[in-house]
Amino acid sequence: MLDPVVAAVRRAVREALAPFAESGARVVVALSGGADSLALAAAAAHEGPRAGVEVIAVTIDHGLQSGSADVAERAAAQARERGIADARVVRVGVGSDGGPEAAARDARYAALREAAASSGAVAVLIGHTLDDQAETVLLGLSRGSGAASLKGMSPHTLDAHGLAWVRPLLALRRADTAAFCAQSGLEPWADPHNDDDRFARVRVRQRVLPVLEAELGPGIADALWRTAEQLREDDEAFADMIDETIEDIVEHAEAGIAVSVPALAANPAAIRNRIIRHVVASEFGVSLTRTQTMEVARLVTDWSGQGPIDLPGCQATRRGSQLTFRATNG
């Protein structure tokens, strides 16, 4: 009889592969060698042929730890043993922008994107679990960055190049992937960085979540996951509303873009603020803070002739019934 955990992981991967089934598509599995990605790769190796999908495993060697090349090769070897013929190791250089975590992540995702492009893959599968999602929500809460951060990681997103980034295991626990590996005879690698409390995510995992469980009762991780699911649904609905509204109230202006003040004023604050952020992000590639957004919103709701507001990369100005955003050199 098939172990329930093995069945659950395979079912999650089967559902994630369904959109690509019977098309002869290729997908890349991001394989670090840890329990989560190893379980994902093994399940994909099992389900891929049944769905008519070719699975490629890509292990990124960041070269940041002693013996990293051996760890990467062992992960690739286990993928090959499970039937993934194309299991490759890619060595990357890691910069220093944004700190070690961010730099390694940027290098990793860039390499995965390049591997997918070079092999004609339509999707990259990533082994994030419910526990990763709970940690992401808590980290977003600490930054105070609203629903865009609290909604956590999406199970399926398309990037600007049309590549799908898929997280089949977001509803499963780390304990499930560890059990999958044990039941399947796989040997996961324990990344020492996962115990290094220099990293905020590790502190959340080892200190914050256990305290919340102890003080508030069990089930905190599941509650955070449910919160992310609900907020993501809300955020997607808001995004659709914003796109429809913007078509009617935004027009191009000299060196920038103009938004109808009466139309902004007629909308609830939540939509008004999202329109302001969306316009600035789309036109100038800048993410406004809440403080900056509220300052701009006051040009709509509390205007008494005040002058322009300087923002990163642009300037917001009220001119009669229009709120105009123009590029600046700053």
GROMACS .gro file of C-alpha atoms in nm:
model
  330
    1MET     CA    1   0.000   0.000   0.000
    2LEU     CA    2   0.133   0.344  -0.094
    3ASP     CA    3   0.235   0.553   0.205
    4PRO     CA    4  -0.012   0.844   0.257
    5VAL     CA    5   0.265   1.104   0.260
    6VAL     CA    6   0.413   0.975  -0.066
    7ALA     CA    7   0.064   0.979  -0.216
    8ALA     CA    8   0.003   1.337  -0.097
    9VAL     CA    9   0.326   1.472  -0.245
   10ARG     CA   10   0.270   1.291  -0.575
   11ARG     CA   11  -0.088   1.417  -0.592
   12ALA     CA   12   0.025   1.776  -0.536
   13VAL     CA   13   0.282   1.745  -0.815
   14ARG     CA   14   0.031   1.574  -1.044
   15GLU     CA   15  -0.208   1.866  -1.003
   16ALA     CA   16   0.072   2.117  -1.067
   17LEU     CA   17   0.171   1.939  -1.389
   18ALA     CA   18  -0.188   1.911  -1.516
   19PRO     CA   19  -0.183   2.244  -1.708
   20PHE     CA   20   0.116   2.118  -1.907
   21ALA     CA   21  -0.003   1.758  -1.953
   22GLU     CA   22   0.000   1.582  -2.289
   23SER     CA   23   0.171   1.872  -2.460
   24GLY     CA   24   0.522   1.732  -2.465
   25ALA     CA   25   0.621   2.023  -2.244
   26ARG     CA   26   0.941   2.041  -2.044
   27VAL     CA   27   0.958   2.161  -1.686
   28VAL     CA   28   1.257   2.238  -1.466
   29VAL     CA   29   1.269   2.124  -1.105
   30ALA     CA   30   1.483   2.346  -0.881
   31LEU     CA   31   1.679   2.086  -0.684
   32SER     CA   32   1.893   2.194  -0.389
   33GLY     CA   33   1.930   1.848  -0.237
   34GLY     CA   34   1.725   1.934   0.071
   35ALA     CA   35   1.422   1.726   0.167
   36ASP     CA   36   1.167   1.962   0.010
   37SER     CA   37   1.325   1.983  -0.335
   38LEU     CA   38   1.434   1.618  -0.332
   39ALA     CA   39   1.078   1.505  -0.262
   40LEU     CA   40   0.955   1.741  -0.534
   41ALA     CA   41   1.205   1.603  -0.788
   42ALA     CA   42   1.124   1.239  -0.705
   43ALA     CA   43   0.750   1.302  -0.731
   44ALA     CA   44   0.797   1.491  -1.059
   45ALA     CA   45   1.007   1.202  -1.194
   46HIS     CA   46   0.717   0.970  -1.114
   47GLU     CA   47   0.433   1.192  -1.238
   48GLY     CA   48   0.601   1.360  -1.536
   49PRO     CA   49   0.599   1.064  -1.776
   50ARG     CA   50   0.237   0.989  -1.685
   51ALA     CA   51   0.141   1.346  -1.775
   52GLY     CA   52   0.347   1.355  -2.093
   53VAL     CA   53   0.581   1.610  -1.941
   54GLU     CA   54   0.961   1.592  -1.960
   55VAL     CA   55   1.128   1.674  -1.630
   56ILE     CA   56   1.470   1.838  -1.603
   57ALA     CA   57   1.643   1.880  -1.267
   58VAL     CA   58   1.872   2.180  -1.214
   59THR     CA   59   2.090   2.208  -0.906
   60ILE     CA   60   2.252   2.546  -0.844
   61ASP     CA   61   2.595   2.540  -0.684
   62HIS     CA   62   2.648   2.881  -0.528
   63GLY     CA   63   3.001   2.791  -0.423
   64LEU     CA   64   2.946   2.954  -0.084
   65GLN     CA   65   3.023   2.652   0.133
   66SER     CA   66   3.302   2.399   0.146
   67GLY     CA   67   3.206   2.085  -0.044
   68SER     CA   68   2.919   2.254  -0.227
   69ALA     CA   69   3.016   2.089  -0.557
   70ASP     CA   70   2.989   1.744  -0.398
   71VAL     CA   71   2.652   1.829  -0.244
   72ALA     CA   72   2.521   1.951  -0.578
   73GLU     CA   73   2.642   1.645  -0.765
   74ARG     CA   74   2.490   1.411  -0.506
   75ALA     CA   75   2.153   1.584  -0.547
   76ALA     CA   76   2.174   1.551  -0.925
   77ALA     CA   77   2.277   1.186  -0.893
   78GLN     CA   78   1.971   1.107  -0.682
   79ALA     CA   79   1.751   1.274  -0.944
   80ARG     CA   80   1.908   1.056  -1.214
   81GLU     CA   81   1.853   0.747  -0.999
   82ARG     CA   82   1.483   0.838  -0.989
   83GLY     CA   83   1.464   0.856  -1.367
   84ILE     CA   84   1.541   1.220  -1.448
   85ALA     CA   85   1.795   1.170  -1.726
   86ASP     CA   86   1.873   1.540  -1.759
   87ALA     CA   87   1.984   1.634  -1.408
   88ARG     CA   88   2.242   1.908  -1.435
   89VAL     CA   89   2.453   2.117  -1.198
   90VAL     CA   90   2.500   2.487  -1.268
   91ARG     CA   91   2.772   2.682  -1.088
   92VAL     CA   92   2.696   3.050  -1.028
   93GLY     CA   93   2.878   3.349  -0.888
   94VAL     CA   94   2.707   3.536  -0.606
   95GLY     CA   95   2.735   3.912  -0.573
   96SER     CA   96   2.685   4.123  -0.264
   97ASP     CA   97   2.387   4.344  -0.349
   98GLY     CA   98   2.113   4.331  -0.087
   99GLY     CA   99   2.296   4.097   0.150
  100PRO     CA  100   2.403   3.732   0.113
  101GLU     CA  101   2.052   3.583   0.114
  102ALA     CA  102   1.917   3.818  -0.151
  103ALA     CA  103   2.231   3.792  -0.366
  104ALA     CA  104   2.224   3.412  -0.360
  105ARG     CA  105   1.852   3.409  -0.438
  106ASP     CA  106   1.896   3.648  -0.731
  107ALA     CA  107   2.181   3.439  -0.873
  108ARG     CA  108   1.981   3.119  -0.828
  109TYR     CA  109   1.667   3.245  -0.996
  110ALA     CA  110   1.861   3.396  -1.283
  111ALA     CA  111   2.035   3.060  -1.342
  112LEU     CA  112   1.705   2.870  -1.324
  113ARG     CA  113   1.548   3.113  -1.571
  114GLU     CA  114   1.842   3.070  -1.808
  115ALA     CA  115   1.830   2.689  -1.775
  116ALA     CA  116   1.458   2.692  -1.854
  117ALA     CA  117   1.511   2.916  -2.156
  118SER     CA  118   1.798   2.710  -2.294
  119SER     CA  119   1.602   2.385  -2.261
  120GLY     CA  120   1.270   2.521  -2.384
  121ALA     CA  121   1.099   2.459  -2.050
  122VAL     CA  122   0.764   2.622  -1.984
  123ALA     CA  123   0.779   2.611  -1.605
  124VAL     CA  124   1.011   2.596  -1.305
  125LEU     CA  125   0.894   2.390  -1.007
  126ILE     CA  126   1.010   2.507  -0.664
  127GLY     CA  127   0.987   2.308  -0.339
  128HIS     CA  128   0.850   2.572  -0.102
  129THR     CA  129   0.620   2.430   0.165
  130LEU     CA  130   0.348   2.555   0.399
  131ASP     CA  131   0.619   2.626   0.658
  132ASP     CA  132   0.804   2.849   0.412
  133GLN     CA  133   0.479   3.030   0.342
  134ALA     CA  134   0.413   3.088   0.714
  135GLU     CA  135   0.762   3.231   0.757
  136THR     CA  136   0.715   3.456   0.454
  137VAL     CA  137   0.389   3.595   0.596
  138LEU     CA  138   0.552   3.670   0.931
  139LEU     CA  139   0.846   3.841   0.762
  140GLY     CA  140   0.604   4.046   0.554
  141LEU     CA  141   0.411   4.140   0.867
  142SER     CA  142   0.733   4.265   1.029
  143ARG     CA  143   0.793   4.494   0.730
  144GLY     CA  144   0.442   4.636   0.743
  145SER     CA  145   0.413   4.611   0.366
  146GLY     CA  146   0.045   4.522   0.342
  147ALA     CA  147  -0.140   4.257   0.147
  148ALA     CA  148   0.117   4.249  -0.133
  149SER     CA  149   0.362   4.092   0.113
  150LEU     CA  150   0.121   3.916   0.349
  151LYS     CA  151  -0.028   3.717   0.061
  152GLY     CA  152   0.302   3.530   0.058
  153MET     CA  153   0.419   3.322  -0.234
  154SER     CA  154   0.181   3.232  -0.513
  155PRO     CA  155   0.145   2.865  -0.614
  156HIS     CA  156   0.160   2.969  -0.981
  157THR     CA  157   0.290   3.289  -1.138
  158LEU     CA  158   0.398   3.394  -1.486
  159ASP     CA  159   0.700   3.619  -1.524
  160ALA     CA  160   0.753   3.883  -1.791
  161HIS     CA  161   0.894   3.618  -2.027
  162GLY     CA  162   0.591   3.389  -1.995
  163LEU     CA  163   0.777   3.137  -1.779
  164ALA     CA  164   0.561   2.977  -1.509
  165TRP     CA  165   0.697   2.953  -1.155
  166VAL     CA  166   0.509   2.678  -0.976
  167ARG     CA  167   0.514   2.577  -0.607
  168PRO     CA  168   0.328   2.246  -0.584
  169LEU     CA  169   0.402   2.181  -0.215
  170LEU     CA  170   0.266   2.501  -0.057
  171ALA     CA  171  -0.013   2.311   0.121
  172LEU     CA  172   0.225   2.047   0.262
  173ARG     CA  173   0.454   2.061   0.565
  174ARG     CA  174   0.831   2.016   0.590
  175ALA     CA  175   0.758   1.710   0.798
  176ASP     CA  176   0.574   1.565   0.497
  177THR     CA  177   0.869   1.607   0.261
  178ALA     CA  178   1.106   1.461   0.522
  179ALA     CA  179   0.875   1.162   0.561
  180PHE     CA  180   0.852   1.127   0.182
  181CYS     CA  181   1.231   1.109   0.158
  182ALA     CA  182   1.250   0.853   0.439
  183GLN     CA  183   0.982   0.636   0.277
  184SER     CA  184   1.146   0.666  -0.065
  185GLY     CA  185   1.504   0.592   0.039
  186LEU     CA  186   1.625   0.940  -0.050
  187GLU     CA  187   1.910   1.107   0.139
  188PRO     CA  188   1.843   1.481   0.179
  189TRP     CA  189   2.116   1.731   0.252
  190ALA     CA  190   2.088   1.947   0.563
  191ASP     CA  191   2.195   2.300   0.464
  192PRO     CA  192   2.386   2.455   0.757
  193HIS     CA  193   2.250   2.796   0.649
  194ASN     CA  194   1.909   2.675   0.763
  195ASP     CA  195   2.041   2.685   1.121
  196ASP     CA  196   2.235   3.010   1.092
  197ASP     CA  197   2.055   3.270   1.301
  198ARG     CA  198   2.223   3.556   1.117
  199PHE     CA  199   1.933   3.517   0.875
  200ALA     CA  200   1.594   3.661   0.965
  201ARG     CA  201   1.407   3.363   0.819
  202VAL     CA  202   1.603   3.124   1.040
  203ARG     CA  203   1.520   3.332   1.349
  204VAL     CA  204   1.152   3.325   1.255
  205ARG     CA  205   1.170   2.947   1.209
  206GLN     CA  206   1.364   2.866   1.523
  207ARG     CA  207   1.244   3.132   1.767
  208VAL     CA  208   0.934   3.322   1.660
  209LEU     CA  209   0.709   3.042   1.537
  210PRO     CA  210   0.784   2.813   1.836
  211VAL     CA  211   0.698   3.097   2.077
  212LEU     CA  212   0.372   3.164   1.892
  213GLU     CA  213   0.285   2.795   1.903
  214ALA     CA  214   0.365   2.778   2.275
  215GLU     CA  215   0.175   3.093   2.371
  216LEU     CA  216  -0.119   3.087   2.130
  217GLY     CA  217  -0.159   2.715   2.074
  218PRO     CA  218  -0.080   2.477   1.787
  219GLY     CA  219  -0.177   2.546   1.428
  220ILE     CA  220  -0.012   2.887   1.386
  221ALA     CA  221   0.166   2.788   1.064
  222ASP     CA  222  -0.160   2.660   0.915
  223ALA     CA  223  -0.338   2.980   1.019
  224LEU     CA  224  -0.071   3.194   0.852
  225TRP     CA  225  -0.098   2.981   0.538
  226ARG     CA  226  -0.477   3.029   0.533
  227THR     CA  227  -0.428   3.402   0.579
  228ALA     CA  228  -0.196   3.412   0.279
  229GLU     CA  229  -0.450   3.219   0.069
  230GLN     CA  230  -0.731   3.460   0.157
  231LEU     CA  231  -0.521   3.772   0.106
  232ARG     CA  232  -0.397   3.645  -0.230
  233GLU     CA  233  -0.759   3.598  -0.344
  234ASP     CA  234  -0.841   3.951  -0.226
  235ASP     CA  235  -0.531   4.096  -0.391
  236GLU     CA  236  -0.611   3.930  -0.724
  237ALA     CA  237  -0.965   4.067  -0.712
  238PHE     CA  238  -0.833   4.415  -0.632
  239ALA     CA  239  -0.582   4.389  -0.917
  240ASP     CA  240  -0.860   4.316  -1.165
  241MET     CA  241  -1.060   4.613  -1.035
  242ILE     CA  242  -0.757   4.841  -1.062
  243ASP     CA  243  -0.685   4.736  -1.420
  244GLU     CA  244  -1.045   4.805  -1.524
  245THR     CA  245  -1.057   5.140  -1.343
  246ILE     CA  246  -0.723   5.266  -1.475
  247GLU     CA  247  -0.835   5.224  -1.836
  248ASP     CA  248  -1.103   5.488  -1.779
  249ILE     CA  249  -0.925   5.745  -1.561
  250VAL     CA  250  -0.563   5.754  -1.678
  251GLU     CA  251  -0.421   5.929  -1.982
  252HIS     CA  252  -0.075   6.012  -2.105
  253ALA     CA  253   0.063   6.355  -2.032
  254GLU     CA  254   0.380   6.536  -2.137
  255ALA     CA  255   0.676   6.340  -1.992
  256GLY     CA  256   0.445   6.141  -1.770
  257ILE     CA  257   0.091   6.033  -1.696
  258ALA     CA  258  -0.224   6.202  -1.564
  259VAL     CA  259  -0.504   6.063  -1.348
  260SER     CA  260  -0.853   6.209  -1.306
  261VAL     CA  261  -0.887   6.361  -0.958
  262PRO     CA  262  -1.269   6.331  -0.941
  263ALA     CA  263  -1.245   5.964  -1.036
  264LEU     CA  264  -0.979   5.901  -0.772
  265ALA     CA  265  -1.184   6.086  -0.511
  266ALA     CA  266  -1.493   5.879  -0.595
  267ASN     CA  267  -1.315   5.554  -0.512
  268PRO     CA  268  -1.265   5.408  -0.164
  269ALA     CA  269  -0.925   5.478  -0.009
  270ALA     CA  270  -0.808   5.119  -0.062
  271ILE     CA  271  -0.862   5.141  -0.438
  272ARG     CA  272  -0.742   5.502  -0.464
  273ASN     CA  273  -0.413   5.419  -0.293
  274ARG     CA  274  -0.363   5.110  -0.505
  275ILE     CA  275  -0.419   5.310  -0.824
  276ILE     CA  276  -0.156   5.563  -0.716
  277ARG     CA  277   0.096   5.290  -0.636
  278HIS     CA  278   0.017   5.101  -0.955
  279VAL     CA  279   0.053   5.407  -1.178
  280VAL     CA  280   0.390   5.502  -1.029
  281ALA     CA  281   0.520   5.144  -1.038
  282SER     CA  282   0.408   5.087  -1.397
  283GLU     CA  283   0.525   5.420  -1.536
  284PHE     CA  284   0.845   5.478  -1.339
  285GLY     CA  285   0.939   5.137  -1.192
  286VAL     CA  286   0.919   5.268  -0.836
  287SER     CA  287   0.746   5.110  -0.535
  288LEU     CA  288   0.599   5.380  -0.313
  289THR     CA  289   0.594   5.343   0.064
  290ARG     CA  290   0.264   5.389   0.246
  291THR     CA  291   0.379   5.730   0.371
  292GLN     CA  292   0.456   5.844   0.016
  293THR     CA  293   0.127   5.705  -0.112
  294MET     CA  294  -0.071   5.888   0.156
  295GLU     CA  295   0.107   6.216   0.077
  296VAL     CA  296   0.006   6.183  -0.288
  297ALA     CA  297  -0.350   6.085  -0.191
  298ARG     CA  298  -0.383   6.409   0.004
  299LEU     CA  299  -0.346   6.596  -0.326
  300VAL     CA  300  -0.679   6.434  -0.409
  301THR     CA  301  -0.867   6.436  -0.080
  302ASP     CA  302  -0.719   6.732   0.108
  303TRP     CA  303  -0.587   6.975  -0.151
  304SER     CA  304  -0.562   7.343  -0.061
  305GLY     CA  305  -0.320   7.455  -0.330
  306GLN     CA  306  -0.010   7.276  -0.203
  307GLY     CA  307   0.272   7.226  -0.451
  308PRO     CA  308   0.433   6.922  -0.608
  309ILE     CA  309   0.544   6.618  -0.409
  310ASP     CA  310   0.886   6.477  -0.489
  311LEU     CA  311   0.892   6.098  -0.514
  312PRO     CA  312   1.166   5.853  -0.616
  313GLY     CA  313   1.205   5.897  -0.989
  314CYS     CA  314   0.903   6.121  -1.038
  315GLN     CA  315   0.702   6.416  -0.912
  316ALA     CA  316   0.328   6.430  -0.837
  317THR     CA  317   0.145   6.756  -0.907
  318ARG     CA  318  -0.221   6.856  -0.874
  319ARG     CA  319  -0.335   7.069  -1.166
  320GLY     CA  320  -0.705   7.141  -1.149
  321SER     CA  321  -0.891   6.815  -1.202
  322GLN     CA  322  -0.581   6.613  -1.286
  323LEU     CA  323  -0.309   6.449  -1.078
  324THR     CA  324   0.000   6.442  -1.294
  325PHE     CA  325   0.311   6.229  -1.249
  326ARG     CA  326   0.624   6.336  -1.437
  327ALA     CA  327   0.970   6.182  -1.447
  328THR     CA  328   1.255   6.354  -1.263
  329ASN     CA  329   1.629   6.305  -1.273
  330GLY     CA  330   1.647   6.231  -0.900
   0.00000   0.00000   0.00000
